[in-house]
C-alpha cells in the first residue's frame, strides 16, 4: 500500500479485516517494522480517538510519533497556484508538504469539510495538496468527504460481532444541533457496499447523501420500517448534501431509543451527544458496540501503517 486516502486503496476488505483481527491478538509482533521510522500526525481539527489510536498503533509498530495541531498552531496555508500571497495566507502547501516530508516517513492528515462550499470540500485541497507535494506516503485521518479508518474499524467490529453470514445493517440519520460533515456516513456506505449484507439507509427527506456514493443502496424514509429485523444499527448525523451544509431540522423523533433498537447491535463512531442522537439506555446497555469500535480504531490504522511500512 502506497497511500491510504480512501477505501479504494484497499485491495481486499475481507483480507484486511482478517489481518487486523489477527494483529489485535498480538499487537507487538511487528514492532521491528517501524524501527527508526517516524510518523507525523497533522490535525487541522479536534480529535480524541483518531489521535490516540493512531499514536498507539504507531508505537505498537515501533515507530516514533510527531504530532502537531496544525489548525491551531500552524501557518495559514495557501493552496492556489500562482497566488500573490499578500492577504491572509502565510505559507504555501508546496513548501509545507515538502518540508514536513523531511521530518517523517509517513504523514497522516485530519482536515474536515468546512461545509460552506461543496466544490471546495469535494476538492479535498488539504488532503490532496499534501498528497500532491509530499514525498512520503499520506494517510487520511478524516478528510472533507471520507473517514476510511473509521469505516475499517467498523468493518472489523461487525465481523467480530455478526451472528449470520448476511446480516441486515441499517444506517440511520439522527438529529444534532450543529451542521456535521458527511465523511463518516460516506465511508460507512462505501464500506458496506464491499460487504455481503442487506443494507438500508434511513433519514428524513432532504438528508440524502451524495447519490454517487449511495448509488444502488436502498433508501427508506420510514425509520421504523427500515429498522425491522436489523442486526446492526449505525446511527450518525449529517447535514444536508443537496442544501449543502444546512441543518434542515432537528426532529427528535429520529433519536435512537432502546425500544426502536430492538435486538440489534448499536454502532456510532463517537463522539456522540447523549439524549439527542441516542438515549442513555442504549449507550449504557449491552447492545452498544461503541467502545469496541473505538478500540478497533487502533487495529484499523495499525494494519494500514503495517502495509505502508512494508512497501517503503
Ligand atoms: N470517531 C473519531 O474519529 O473520533 P475522534 O473525532 O475523536 O478522532
PDB file of C-alpha atoms and ligand atoms in Angstrom:
ATOM      1  CA  UNK A   1       0.000   0.000   0.000  1.00  0.00           C
ATOM      2  CA  UNK A   2       1.488   3.386  -1.036  1.00  0.00           C
ATOM      3  CA  UNK A   3      -1.097   5.761   0.458  1.00  0.00           C
ATOM      4  CA  UNK A   4      -4.371   5.396   2.355  1.00  0.00           C
ATOM      5  CA  UNK A   5      -6.673   8.175   1.212  1.00  0.00           C
ATOM      6  CA  UNK A   6      -9.886   6.193   0.810  1.00  0.00           C
ATOM      7  CA  UNK A   7     -11.243   2.641   0.925  1.00  0.00           C
ATOM      8  CA  UNK A   8     -10.276   2.376  -2.755  1.00  0.00           C
ATOM      9  CA  UNK A   9      -6.662   1.998  -1.605  1.00  0.00           C
ATOM     10  CA  UNK A  10      -7.549  -1.419  -0.119  1.00  0.00           C
ATOM     11  CA  UNK A  11      -7.011  -4.484  -2.333  1.00  0.00           C
ATOM     12  CA  UNK A  12      -9.439  -6.723  -0.425  1.00  0.00           C
ATOM     13  CA  UNK A  13     -11.547  -5.503   2.521  1.00  0.00           C
ATOM     14  CA  UNK A  14     -12.230  -9.040   3.895  1.00  0.00           C
ATOM     15  CA  UNK A  15      -8.498  -9.846   3.822  1.00  0.00           C
ATOM     16  CA  UNK A  16      -7.568  -6.585   5.532  1.00  0.00           C
ATOM     17  CA  UNK A  17     -10.228  -7.146   8.235  1.00  0.00           C
ATOM     18  CA  UNK A  18      -8.909 -10.669   8.804  1.00  0.00           C
ATOM     19  CA  UNK A  19      -5.324  -9.353   9.059  1.00  0.00           C
ATOM     20  CA  UNK A  20      -6.416  -6.639  11.522  1.00  0.00           C
ATOM     21  CA  UNK A  21      -8.175  -9.194  13.747  1.00  0.00           C
ATOM     22  CA  UNK A  22      -5.009 -11.327  13.754  1.00  0.00           C
ATOM     23  CA  UNK A  23      -2.920  -8.253  14.615  1.00  0.00           C
ATOM     24  CA  UNK A  24      -5.236  -7.467  17.533  1.00  0.00           C
ATOM     25  CA  UNK A  25      -4.353 -10.813  19.138  1.00  0.00           C
ATOM     26  CA  UNK A  26      -0.641  -9.937  19.104  1.00  0.00           C
ATOM     27  CA  UNK A  27      -0.220  -6.158  18.599  1.00  0.00           C
ATOM     28  CA  UNK A  28       3.566  -6.041  19.151  1.00  0.00           C
ATOM     29  CA  UNK A  29       4.507  -8.871  16.780  1.00  0.00           C
ATOM     30  CA  UNK A  30       5.744  -6.404  14.117  1.00  0.00           C
ATOM     31  CA  UNK A  31       7.476  -3.949  16.453  1.00  0.00           C
ATOM     32  CA  UNK A  32      10.711  -4.147  14.446  1.00  0.00           C
ATOM     33  CA  UNK A  33       8.976  -2.955  11.252  1.00  0.00           C
ATOM     34  CA  UNK A  34       8.819   0.687  12.356  1.00  0.00           C
ATOM     35  CA  UNK A  35      12.270   0.909  13.962  1.00  0.00           C
ATOM     36  CA  UNK A  36      13.909   4.238  13.029  1.00  0.00           C
ATOM     37  CA  UNK A  37      10.752   5.274  11.188  1.00  0.00           C
ATOM     38  CA  UNK A  38       8.668   8.335  12.101  1.00  0.00           C
ATOM     39  CA  UNK A  39       5.014   9.161  11.520  1.00  0.00           C
ATOM     40  CA  UNK A  40       3.849  12.768  11.628  1.00  0.00           C
ATOM     41  CA  UNK A  41       0.193  13.424  12.519  1.00  0.00           C
ATOM     42  CA  UNK A  42      -1.176  16.809  11.413  1.00  0.00           C
ATOM     43  CA  UNK A  43      -4.536  17.795  12.906  1.00  0.00           C
ATOM     44  CA  UNK A  44      -6.477  20.649  11.352  1.00  0.00           C
ATOM     45  CA  UNK A  45      -9.431  19.655  13.605  1.00  0.00           C
ATOM     46  CA  UNK A  46     -10.048  18.211  17.060  1.00  0.00           C
ATOM     47  CA  UNK A  47      -9.798  14.523  17.886  1.00  0.00           C
ATOM     48  CA  UNK A  48      -9.746  12.041  20.734  1.00  0.00           C
ATOM     49  CA  UNK A  49      -9.919   8.553  19.179  1.00  0.00           C
ATOM     50  CA  UNK A  50      -8.036   9.209  15.945  1.00  0.00           C
ATOM     51  CA  UNK A  51      -5.168  10.956  17.669  1.00  0.00           C
ATOM     52  CA  UNK A  52      -4.626   8.396  20.436  1.00  0.00           C
ATOM     53  CA  UNK A  53      -5.354   5.243  18.421  1.00  0.00           C
ATOM     54  CA  UNK A  54      -3.001   6.303  15.611  1.00  0.00           C
ATOM     55  CA  UNK A  55      -0.279   7.127  18.107  1.00  0.00           C
ATOM     56  CA  UNK A  56      -0.818   3.786  19.886  1.00  0.00           C
ATOM     57  CA  UNK A  57      -0.779   1.826  16.617  1.00  0.00           C
ATOM     58  CA  UNK A  58       2.458   3.504  15.526  1.00  0.00           C
ATOM     59  CA  UNK A  59       4.038   2.704  18.917  1.00  0.00           C
ATOM     60  CA  UNK A  60       2.934  -0.941  18.554  1.00  0.00           C
ATOM     61  CA  UNK A  61       4.887  -0.996  15.280  1.00  0.00           C
ATOM     62  CA  UNK A  62       7.972   0.503  16.905  1.00  0.00           C
ATOM     63  CA  UNK A  63       7.607   3.909  15.201  1.00  0.00           C
ATOM     64  CA  UNK A  64       8.333   7.357  16.582  1.00  0.00           C
ATOM     65  CA  UNK A  65       5.446   9.834  16.519  1.00  0.00           C
ATOM     66  CA  UNK A  66       5.334  13.595  15.860  1.00  0.00           C
ATOM     67  CA  UNK A  67       2.007  15.372  16.416  1.00  0.00           C
ATOM     68  CA  UNK A  68       1.026  18.921  15.503  1.00  0.00           C
ATOM     69  CA  UNK A  69      -2.319  20.656  15.944  1.00  0.00           C
ATOM     70  CA  UNK A  70      -1.834  22.423  12.627  1.00  0.00           C
ATOM     71  CA  UNK A  71      -5.252  24.102  12.675  1.00  0.00           C
ATOM     72  CA  UNK A  72      -4.367  25.976  15.869  1.00  0.00           C
ATOM     73  CA  UNK A  73      -0.578  26.200  15.703  1.00  0.00           C
ATOM     74  CA  UNK A  74       0.459  26.073  12.022  1.00  0.00           C
ATOM     75  CA  UNK A  75       0.738  28.880   9.487  1.00  0.00           C
ATOM     76  CA  UNK A  76      -2.395  29.520   7.441  1.00  0.00           C
ATOM     77  CA  UNK A  77      -1.921  27.583   4.208  1.00  0.00           C
ATOM     78  CA  UNK A  78      -2.333  28.779   0.638  1.00  0.00           C
ATOM     79  CA  UNK A  79      -3.473  26.231  -1.943  1.00  0.00           C
ATOM     80  CA  UNK A  80      -3.894  28.285  -5.098  1.00  0.00           C
ATOM     81  CA  UNK A  81      -1.364  28.013  -7.891  1.00  0.00           C
ATOM     82  CA  UNK A  82       0.278  31.327  -8.749  1.00  0.00           C
ATOM     83  CA  UNK A  83      -1.475  33.229  -5.963  1.00  0.00           C
ATOM     84  CA  UNK A  84       0.042  36.566  -4.980  1.00  0.00           C
ATOM     85  CA  UNK A  85       0.148  35.842  -1.248  1.00  0.00           C
ATOM     86  CA  UNK A  86      -0.380  39.378   0.045  1.00  0.00           C
ATOM     87  CA  UNK A  87      -3.556  38.550   2.011  1.00  0.00           C
ATOM     88  CA  UNK A  88      -4.224  36.189   4.913  1.00  0.00           C
ATOM     89  CA  UNK A  89      -2.285  33.035   3.947  1.00  0.00           C
ATOM     90  CA  UNK A  90       1.311  32.737   5.161  1.00  0.00           C
ATOM     91  CA  UNK A  91       2.718  29.502   3.739  1.00  0.00           C
ATOM     92  CA  UNK A  92       2.045  27.605   0.529  1.00  0.00           C
ATOM     93  CA  UNK A  93       1.065  23.915   0.646  1.00  0.00           C
ATOM     94  CA  UNK A  94       4.062  23.236  -1.656  1.00  0.00           C
ATOM     95  CA  UNK A  95       6.590  24.335   0.977  1.00  0.00           C
ATOM     96  CA  UNK A  96       4.623  22.895   3.917  1.00  0.00           C
ATOM     97  CA  UNK A  97       4.298  19.428   2.353  1.00  0.00           C
ATOM     98  CA  UNK A  98       7.899  19.310   1.118  1.00  0.00           C
ATOM     99  CA  UNK A  99       9.253  20.432   4.491  1.00  0.00           C
ATOM    100  CA  UNK A 100       7.107  18.049   6.593  1.00  0.00           C
ATOM    101  CA  UNK A 101       8.245  15.194   4.310  1.00  0.00           C
ATOM    102  CA  UNK A 102      11.819  15.804   5.549  1.00  0.00           C
ATOM    103  CA  UNK A 103      10.754  15.061   9.129  1.00  0.00           C
ATOM    104  CA  UNK A 104       8.849  11.801   8.695  1.00  0.00           C
ATOM    105  CA  UNK A 105       8.400   8.572   6.727  1.00  0.00           C
ATOM    106  CA  UNK A 106       4.581   8.616   6.809  1.00  0.00           C
ATOM    107  CA  UNK A 107       2.324  11.668   7.016  1.00  0.00           C
ATOM    108  CA  UNK A 108      -1.233  11.453   8.397  1.00  0.00           C
ATOM    109  CA  UNK A 109      -3.719  14.305   7.924  1.00  0.00           C
ATOM    110  CA  UNK A 110      -7.056  15.247   9.520  1.00  0.00           C
ATOM    111  CA  UNK A 111      -8.896  18.089   7.756  1.00  0.00           C
ATOM    112  CA  UNK A 112     -12.712  18.258   7.932  1.00  0.00           C
ATOM    113  CA  UNK A 113     -15.155  19.784   5.487  1.00  0.00           C
ATOM    114  CA  UNK A 114     -15.852  23.470   6.035  1.00  0.00           C
ATOM    115  CA  UNK A 115     -19.468  22.880   4.867  1.00  0.00           C
ATOM    116  CA  UNK A 116     -19.571  26.366   3.308  1.00  0.00           C
ATOM    117  CA  UNK A 117     -18.812  25.352  -0.257  1.00  0.00           C
ATOM    118  CA  UNK A 118     -19.465  21.878  -1.712  1.00  0.00           C
ATOM    119  CA  UNK A 119     -16.997  22.351  -4.564  1.00  0.00           C
ATOM    120  CA  UNK A 120     -14.167  23.356  -2.204  1.00  0.00           C
ATOM    121  CA  UNK A 121     -14.896  20.490   0.172  1.00  0.00           C
ATOM    122  CA  UNK A 122     -15.083  17.936  -2.632  1.00  0.00           C
ATOM    123  CA  UNK A 123     -11.747  19.188  -3.977  1.00  0.00           C
ATOM    124  CA  UNK A 124     -10.171  17.945  -0.685  1.00  0.00           C
ATOM    125  CA  UNK A 125      -7.498  20.619  -1.016  1.00  0.00           C
ATOM    126  CA  UNK A 126      -5.697  19.846   2.260  1.00  0.00           C
ATOM    127  CA  UNK A 127      -5.501  16.054   1.848  1.00  0.00           C
ATOM    128  CA  UNK A 128      -4.875  16.192  -1.899  1.00  0.00           C
ATOM    129  CA  UNK A 129      -2.457  19.104  -1.504  1.00  0.00           C
ATOM    130  CA  UNK A 130      -0.296  17.105   0.887  1.00  0.00           C
ATOM    131  CA  UNK A 131      -0.652  14.022  -1.334  1.00  0.00           C
ATOM    132  CA  UNK A 132       0.494  16.039  -4.358  1.00  0.00           C
ATOM    133  CA  UNK A 133       3.506  17.768  -2.832  1.00  0.00           C
ATOM    134  CA  UNK A 134       4.649  15.396  -0.052  1.00  0.00           C
ATOM    135  CA  UNK A 135       7.354  12.880  -0.912  1.00  0.00           C
ATOM    136  CA  UNK A 136       6.174  10.351   1.729  1.00  0.00           C
ATOM    137  CA  UNK A 137       3.004   8.206   1.948  1.00  0.00           C
ATOM    138  CA  UNK A 138      -0.121  10.038   3.139  1.00  0.00           C
ATOM    139  CA  UNK A 139      -2.852   8.601   5.407  1.00  0.00           C
ATOM    140  CA  UNK A 140      -6.360  10.060   5.682  1.00  0.00           C
ATOM    141  CA  UNK A 141      -7.377  10.530   9.347  1.00  0.00           C
ATOM    142  CA  UNK A 142     -10.727  12.041   8.177  1.00  0.00           C
ATOM    143  CA  UNK A 143     -10.983  14.435   5.310  1.00  0.00           C
ATOM    144  CA  UNK A 144     -13.814  16.562   3.906  1.00  0.00           C
ATOM    145  CA  UNK A 145     -15.589  13.625   2.309  1.00  0.00           C
ATOM    146  CA  UNK A 146     -14.224  10.409   3.841  1.00  0.00           C
ATOM    147  CA  UNK A 147     -13.209   8.722   7.090  1.00  0.00           C
ATOM    148  CA  UNK A 148     -11.849   5.389   5.830  1.00  0.00           C
ATOM    149  CA  UNK A 149     -10.028   4.432   9.064  1.00  0.00           C
ATOM    150  CA  UNK A 150     -13.353   4.657  10.924  1.00  0.00           C
ATOM    151  CA  UNK A 151     -15.097   2.554   8.273  1.00  0.00           C
ATOM    152  CA  UNK A 152     -12.349  -0.066   8.504  1.00  0.00           C
ATOM    153  CA  UNK A 153     -12.731  -0.170  12.313  1.00  0.00           C
ATOM    154  CA  UNK A 154     -16.491  -0.540  11.830  1.00  0.00           C
ATOM    155  CA  UNK A 155     -15.945  -3.437   9.412  1.00  0.00           C
ATOM    156  CA  UNK A 156     -13.691  -5.158  11.973  1.00  0.00           C
ATOM    157  CA  UNK A 157     -16.310  -4.622  14.704  1.00  0.00           C
ATOM    158  CA  UNK A 158     -19.121  -6.066  12.604  1.00  0.00           C
ATOM    159  CA  UNK A 159     -17.014  -9.052  11.567  1.00  0.00           C
ATOM    160  CA  UNK A 160     -16.336  -9.789  15.257  1.00  0.00           C
ATOM    161  CA  UNK A 161     -19.993  -9.426  16.280  1.00  0.00           C
ATOM    162  CA  UNK A 162     -22.043 -10.813  13.395  1.00  0.00           C
ATOM    163  CA  UNK A 163     -24.067 -13.953  14.019  1.00  0.00           C
ATOM    164  CA  UNK A 164     -25.105 -14.641  10.410  1.00  0.00           C
ATOM    165  CA  UNK A 165     -23.359 -14.628   7.039  1.00  0.00           C
ATOM    166  CA  UNK A 166     -25.582 -11.885   5.614  1.00  0.00           C
ATOM    167  CA  UNK A 167     -26.633  -9.502   8.419  1.00  0.00           C
ATOM    168  CA  UNK A 168     -29.128  -6.679   7.996  1.00  0.00           C
ATOM    169  CA  UNK A 169     -27.337  -3.355   8.524  1.00  0.00           C
ATOM    170  CA  UNK A 170     -29.189  -0.047   8.864  1.00  0.00           C
ATOM    171  CA  UNK A 171     -27.585   3.403   8.651  1.00  0.00           C
ATOM    172  CA  UNK A 172     -29.935   5.774  10.448  1.00  0.00           C
ATOM    173  CA  UNK A 173     -29.691   9.574  10.444  1.00  0.00           C
ATOM    174  CA  UNK A 174     -30.095  11.203  13.868  1.00  0.00           C
ATOM    175  CA  UNK A 175     -30.779  14.774  14.964  1.00  0.00           C
ATOM    176  CA  UNK A 176     -27.961  17.117  16.030  1.00  0.00           C
ATOM    177  CA  UNK A 177     -27.858  20.841  16.845  1.00  0.00           C
ATOM    178  CA  UNK A 178     -24.790  21.523  14.685  1.00  0.00           C
ATOM    179  CA  UNK A 179     -24.100  21.019  10.983  1.00  0.00           C
ATOM    180  CA  UNK A 180     -21.884  17.941  10.689  1.00  0.00           C
ATOM    181  CA  UNK A 181     -19.927  16.649   7.666  1.00  0.00           C
ATOM    182  CA  UNK A 182     -20.811  13.608   5.547  1.00  0.00           C
ATOM    183  CA  UNK A 183     -17.417  11.883   5.809  1.00  0.00           C
ATOM    184  CA  UNK A 184     -18.317   9.120   8.304  1.00  0.00           C
ATOM    185  CA  UNK A 185     -21.590   8.239   6.567  1.00  0.00           C
ATOM    186  CA  UNK A 186     -19.928   8.321   3.116  1.00  0.00           C
ATOM    187  CA  UNK A 187     -17.180   5.900   4.126  1.00  0.00           C
ATOM    188  CA  UNK A 188     -19.606   3.667   6.022  1.00  0.00           C
ATOM    189  CA  UNK A 189     -21.783   3.349   2.897  1.00  0.00           C
ATOM    190  CA  UNK A 190     -18.729   2.679   0.698  1.00  0.00           C
ATOM    191  CA  UNK A 191     -17.511   0.020   3.134  1.00  0.00           C
ATOM    192  CA  UNK A 192     -20.898  -1.737   3.357  1.00  0.00           C
ATOM    193  CA  UNK A 193     -21.087  -1.858  -0.440  1.00  0.00           C
ATOM    194  CA  UNK A 194     -17.951  -4.063  -0.255  1.00  0.00           C
ATOM    195  CA  UNK A 195     -19.701  -6.435   2.229  1.00  0.00           C
ATOM    196  CA  UNK A 196     -22.135  -9.325   1.932  1.00  0.00           C
ATOM    197  CA  UNK A 197     -25.070  -7.655   3.724  1.00  0.00           C
ATOM    198  CA  UNK A 198     -28.649  -6.450   3.432  1.00  0.00           C
ATOM    199  CA  UNK A 199     -28.280  -2.666   3.706  1.00  0.00           C
ATOM    200  CA  UNK A 200     -30.832   0.100   4.242  1.00  0.00           C
ATOM    201  CA  UNK A 201     -30.221   3.834   4.711  1.00  0.00           C
ATOM    202  CA  UNK A 202     -32.913   5.781   6.559  1.00  0.00           C
ATOM    203  CA  UNK A 203     -33.219   9.545   7.004  1.00  0.00           C
ATOM    204  CA  UNK A 204     -35.782  12.314   6.663  1.00  0.00           C
ATOM    205  CA  UNK A 205     -36.364  13.715   3.175  1.00  0.00           C
ATOM    206  CA  UNK A 206     -33.761  16.359   2.347  1.00  0.00           C
ATOM    207  CA  UNK A 207     -30.893  14.471   4.016  1.00  0.00           C
ATOM    208  CA  UNK A 208     -29.991  12.295   1.008  1.00  0.00           C
ATOM    209  CA  UNK A 209     -26.224  11.665   0.879  1.00  0.00           C
ATOM    210  CA  UNK A 210     -24.178  12.157  -2.294  1.00  0.00           C
ATOM    211  CA  UNK A 211     -26.056   9.983  -4.844  1.00  0.00           C
ATOM    212  CA  UNK A 212     -22.763   8.947  -6.446  1.00  0.00           C
ATOM    213  CA  UNK A 213     -21.914   7.226  -3.152  1.00  0.00           C
ATOM    214  CA  UNK A 214     -25.352   5.791  -2.314  1.00  0.00           C
ATOM    215  CA  UNK A 215     -25.970   4.608  -5.889  1.00  0.00           C
ATOM    216  CA  UNK A 216     -27.549   1.126  -5.702  1.00  0.00           C
ATOM    217  CA  UNK A 217     -28.432   1.405  -1.978  1.00  0.00           C
ATOM    218  CA  UNK A 218     -31.949   1.017  -0.584  1.00  0.00           C
ATOM    219  CA  UNK A 219     -33.214   4.282   0.960  1.00  0.00           C
ATOM    220  CA  UNK A 220     -36.249   4.087   3.268  1.00  0.00           C
ATOM    221  CA  UNK A 221     -37.738   7.314   4.665  1.00  0.00           C
ATOM    222  CA  UNK A 222     -39.779   5.421   7.303  1.00  0.00           C
ATOM    223  CA  UNK A 223     -37.290   4.778  10.122  1.00  0.00           C
ATOM    224  CA  UNK A 224     -39.458   2.148  11.877  1.00  0.00           C
ATOM    225  CA  UNK A 225     -39.788   0.169   8.645  1.00  0.00           C
ATOM    226  CA  UNK A 226     -36.044   0.395   7.968  1.00  0.00           C
ATOM    227  CA  UNK A 227     -35.212  -0.902  11.453  1.00  0.00           C
ATOM    228  CA  UNK A 228     -37.346  -4.060  11.173  1.00  0.00           C
ATOM    229  CA  UNK A 229     -35.230  -7.210  11.748  1.00  0.00           C
ATOM    230  CA  UNK A 230     -31.990  -5.193  11.847  1.00  0.00           C
ATOM    231  CA  UNK A 231     -28.833  -6.889  13.154  1.00  0.00           C
ATOM    232  CA  UNK A 232     -26.687  -3.734  13.278  1.00  0.00           C
ATOM    233  CA  UNK A 233     -27.940  -0.153  13.553  1.00  0.00           C
ATOM    234  CA  UNK A 234     -25.322   2.501  12.757  1.00  0.00           C
ATOM    235  CA  UNK A 235     -26.504   5.922  13.865  1.00  0.00           C
ATOM    236  CA  UNK A 236     -24.980   9.164  12.599  1.00  0.00           C
ATOM    237  CA  UNK A 237     -25.965  12.731  11.989  1.00  0.00           C
ATOM    238  CA  UNK A 238     -25.028  14.558   8.808  1.00  0.00           C
ATOM    239  CA  UNK A 239     -26.103  17.896   7.378  1.00  0.00           C
ATOM    240  CA  UNK A 240     -27.982  18.255   4.109  1.00  0.00           C
ATOM    241  CA  UNK A 241     -25.973  17.463   0.966  1.00  0.00           C
ATOM    242  CA  UNK A 242     -28.350  18.999  -1.584  1.00  0.00           C
ATOM    243  CA  UNK A 243     -28.873  22.160   0.542  1.00  0.00           C
ATOM    244  CA  UNK A 244     -25.196  21.942   1.292  1.00  0.00           C
ATOM    245  CA  UNK A 245     -24.122  22.005   4.937  1.00  0.00           C
ATOM    246  CA  UNK A 246     -27.506  23.102   6.288  1.00  0.00           C
ATOM    247  CA  UNK A 247     -29.386  21.717   9.312  1.00  0.00           C
ATOM    248  CA  UNK A 248     -32.882  21.411   7.842  1.00  0.00           C
ATOM    249  CA  UNK A 249     -34.491  20.381  11.136  1.00  0.00           C
ATOM    250  CA  UNK A 250     -33.672  18.565  14.369  1.00  0.00           C
ATOM    251  CA  UNK A 251     -36.626  16.179  14.570  1.00  0.00           C
ATOM    252  CA  UNK A 252     -36.132  14.447  17.945  1.00  0.00           C
ATOM    253  CA  UNK A 253     -38.382  11.600  16.767  1.00  0.00           C
ATOM    254  CA  UNK A 254     -35.317  10.335  14.895  1.00  0.00           C
ATOM    255  CA  UNK A 255     -33.248   9.870  18.078  1.00  0.00           C
ATOM    256  CA  UNK A 256     -32.302   6.197  18.605  1.00  0.00           C
ATOM    257  CA  UNK A 257     -34.002   4.575  21.610  1.00  0.00           C
ATOM    258  CA  UNK A 258     -33.797   1.134  23.175  1.00  0.00           C
ATOM    259  CA  UNK A 259     -37.360   0.464  22.027  1.00  0.00           C
ATOM    260  CA  UNK A 260     -36.511   1.244  18.394  1.00  0.00           C
ATOM    261  CA  UNK A 261     -33.240  -0.696  18.537  1.00  0.00           C
ATOM    262  CA  UNK A 262     -34.983  -3.946  19.485  1.00  0.00           C
ATOM    263  CA  UNK A 263     -32.420  -6.764  19.469  1.00  0.00           C
ATOM    264  CA  UNK A 264     -29.957  -5.066  17.101  1.00  0.00           C
ATOM    265  CA  UNK A 265     -26.396  -4.073  17.993  1.00  0.00           C
ATOM    266  CA  UNK A 266     -25.878  -0.307  18.221  1.00  0.00           C
ATOM    267  CA  UNK A 267     -22.958   1.415  16.499  1.00  0.00           C
ATOM    268  CA  UNK A 268     -21.708   5.021  16.431  1.00  0.00           C
ATOM    269  CA  UNK A 269     -18.236   6.405  15.631  1.00  0.00           C
ATOM    270  CA  UNK A 270     -18.226   8.789  18.649  1.00  0.00           C
ATOM    271  CA  UNK A 271     -18.176  11.479  19.915  1.00  0.00           C
ATOM    272  CA  UNK A 272     -21.931  11.338  20.472  1.00  0.00           C
ATOM    273  CA  UNK A 273     -24.411  13.709  22.089  1.00  0.00           C
ATOM    274  CA  UNK A 274     -26.368  11.704  24.635  1.00  0.00           C
ATOM    275  CA  UNK A 275     -30.154  12.004  24.585  1.00  0.00           C
ATOM    276  CA  UNK A 276     -30.014  13.958  21.328  1.00  0.00           C
ATOM    277  CA  UNK A 277     -28.574  11.374  18.916  1.00  0.00           C
ATOM    278  CA  UNK A 278     -29.212   8.327  21.123  1.00  0.00           C
ATOM    279  CA  UNK A 279     -30.681   7.800  24.560  1.00  0.00           C
ATOM    280  CA  UNK A 280     -28.582   6.831  27.602  1.00  0.00           C
ATOM    281  CA  UNK A 281     -30.193   3.376  27.875  1.00  0.00           C
ATOM    282  CA  UNK A 282     -28.721   2.347  24.504  1.00  0.00           C
ATOM    283  CA  UNK A 283     -25.208   3.675  25.145  1.00  0.00           C
ATOM    284  CA  UNK A 284     -25.102   2.169  28.633  1.00  0.00           C
ATOM    285  CA  UNK A 285     -26.688  -1.123  27.582  1.00  0.00           C
ATOM    286  CA  UNK A 286     -25.137  -4.417  26.432  1.00  0.00           C
ATOM    287  CA  UNK A 287     -26.035  -3.928  22.744  1.00  0.00           C
ATOM    288  CA  UNK A 288     -23.781  -0.911  22.294  1.00  0.00           C
ATOM    289  CA  UNK A 289     -20.568  -1.623  20.349  1.00  0.00           C
ATOM    290  CA  UNK A 290     -19.230   1.938  20.542  1.00  0.00           C
ATOM    291  CA  UNK A 291     -16.300   1.164  22.869  1.00  0.00           C
ATOM    292  CA  UNK A 292     -15.330  -1.847  20.735  1.00  0.00           C
ATOM    293  CA  UNK A 293     -15.449   0.367  17.638  1.00  0.00           C
ATOM    294  CA  UNK A 294     -13.126   2.868  19.321  1.00  0.00           C
ATOM    295  CA  UNK A 295     -10.771   0.047  20.355  1.00  0.00           C
ATOM    296  CA  UNK A 296     -10.727  -1.253  16.788  1.00  0.00           C
ATOM    297  CA  UNK A 297      -9.556   2.151  15.554  1.00  0.00           C
ATOM    298  CA  UNK A 298      -6.102   1.113  16.830  1.00  0.00           C
ATOM    299  CA  UNK A 299      -6.091  -2.028  14.711  1.00  0.00           C
ATOM    300  CA  UNK A 300      -7.625  -0.439  11.622  1.00  0.00           C
ATOM    301  CA  UNK A 301      -4.818   2.126  11.483  1.00  0.00           C
ATOM    302  CA  UNK A 302      -2.179  -0.359  12.611  1.00  0.00           C
ATOM    303  CA  UNK A 303      -2.898  -2.717   9.718  1.00  0.00           C
ATOM    304  CA  UNK A 304      -2.787   0.237   7.288  1.00  0.00           C
ATOM    305  CA  UNK A 305       0.535   1.519   8.706  1.00  0.00           C
ATOM    306  CA  UNK A 306       1.946  -2.019   8.577  1.00  0.00           C
ATOM    307  CA  UNK A 307       1.060  -2.331   4.870  1.00  0.00           C
ATOM    308  CA  UNK A 308       2.617   1.071   4.126  1.00  0.00           C
ATOM    309  CA  UNK A 309       5.786   0.296   6.113  1.00  0.00           C
ATOM    310  CA  UNK A 310       6.128  -2.964   4.196  1.00  0.00           C
ATOM    311  CA  UNK A 311       6.053  -1.016   0.924  1.00  0.00           C
ATOM    312  CA  UNK A 312       8.689   1.588   1.886  1.00  0.00           C
TER     313      UNK A 312
HETATM  314  N1  LIG B   1     -14.504   8.712  15.542  1.00  0.00           N
HETATM  315  C1  LIG B   1     -13.479   9.589  15.543  1.00  0.00           C
HETATM  316  O1  LIG B   1     -12.829   9.836  14.506  1.00  0.00           O
HETATM  317  O2  LIG B   1     -13.241  10.164  16.748  1.00  0.00           O
HETATM  318  P1  LIG B   1     -12.342  11.465  17.001  1.00  0.00           P
HETATM  319  O3  LIG B   1     -13.002  12.588  16.194  1.00  0.00           O
HETATM  320  O4  LIG B   1     -12.369  11.703  18.478  1.00  0.00           O
HETATM  321  O5  LIG B   1     -10.973  11.209  16.481  1.00  0.00           O
END
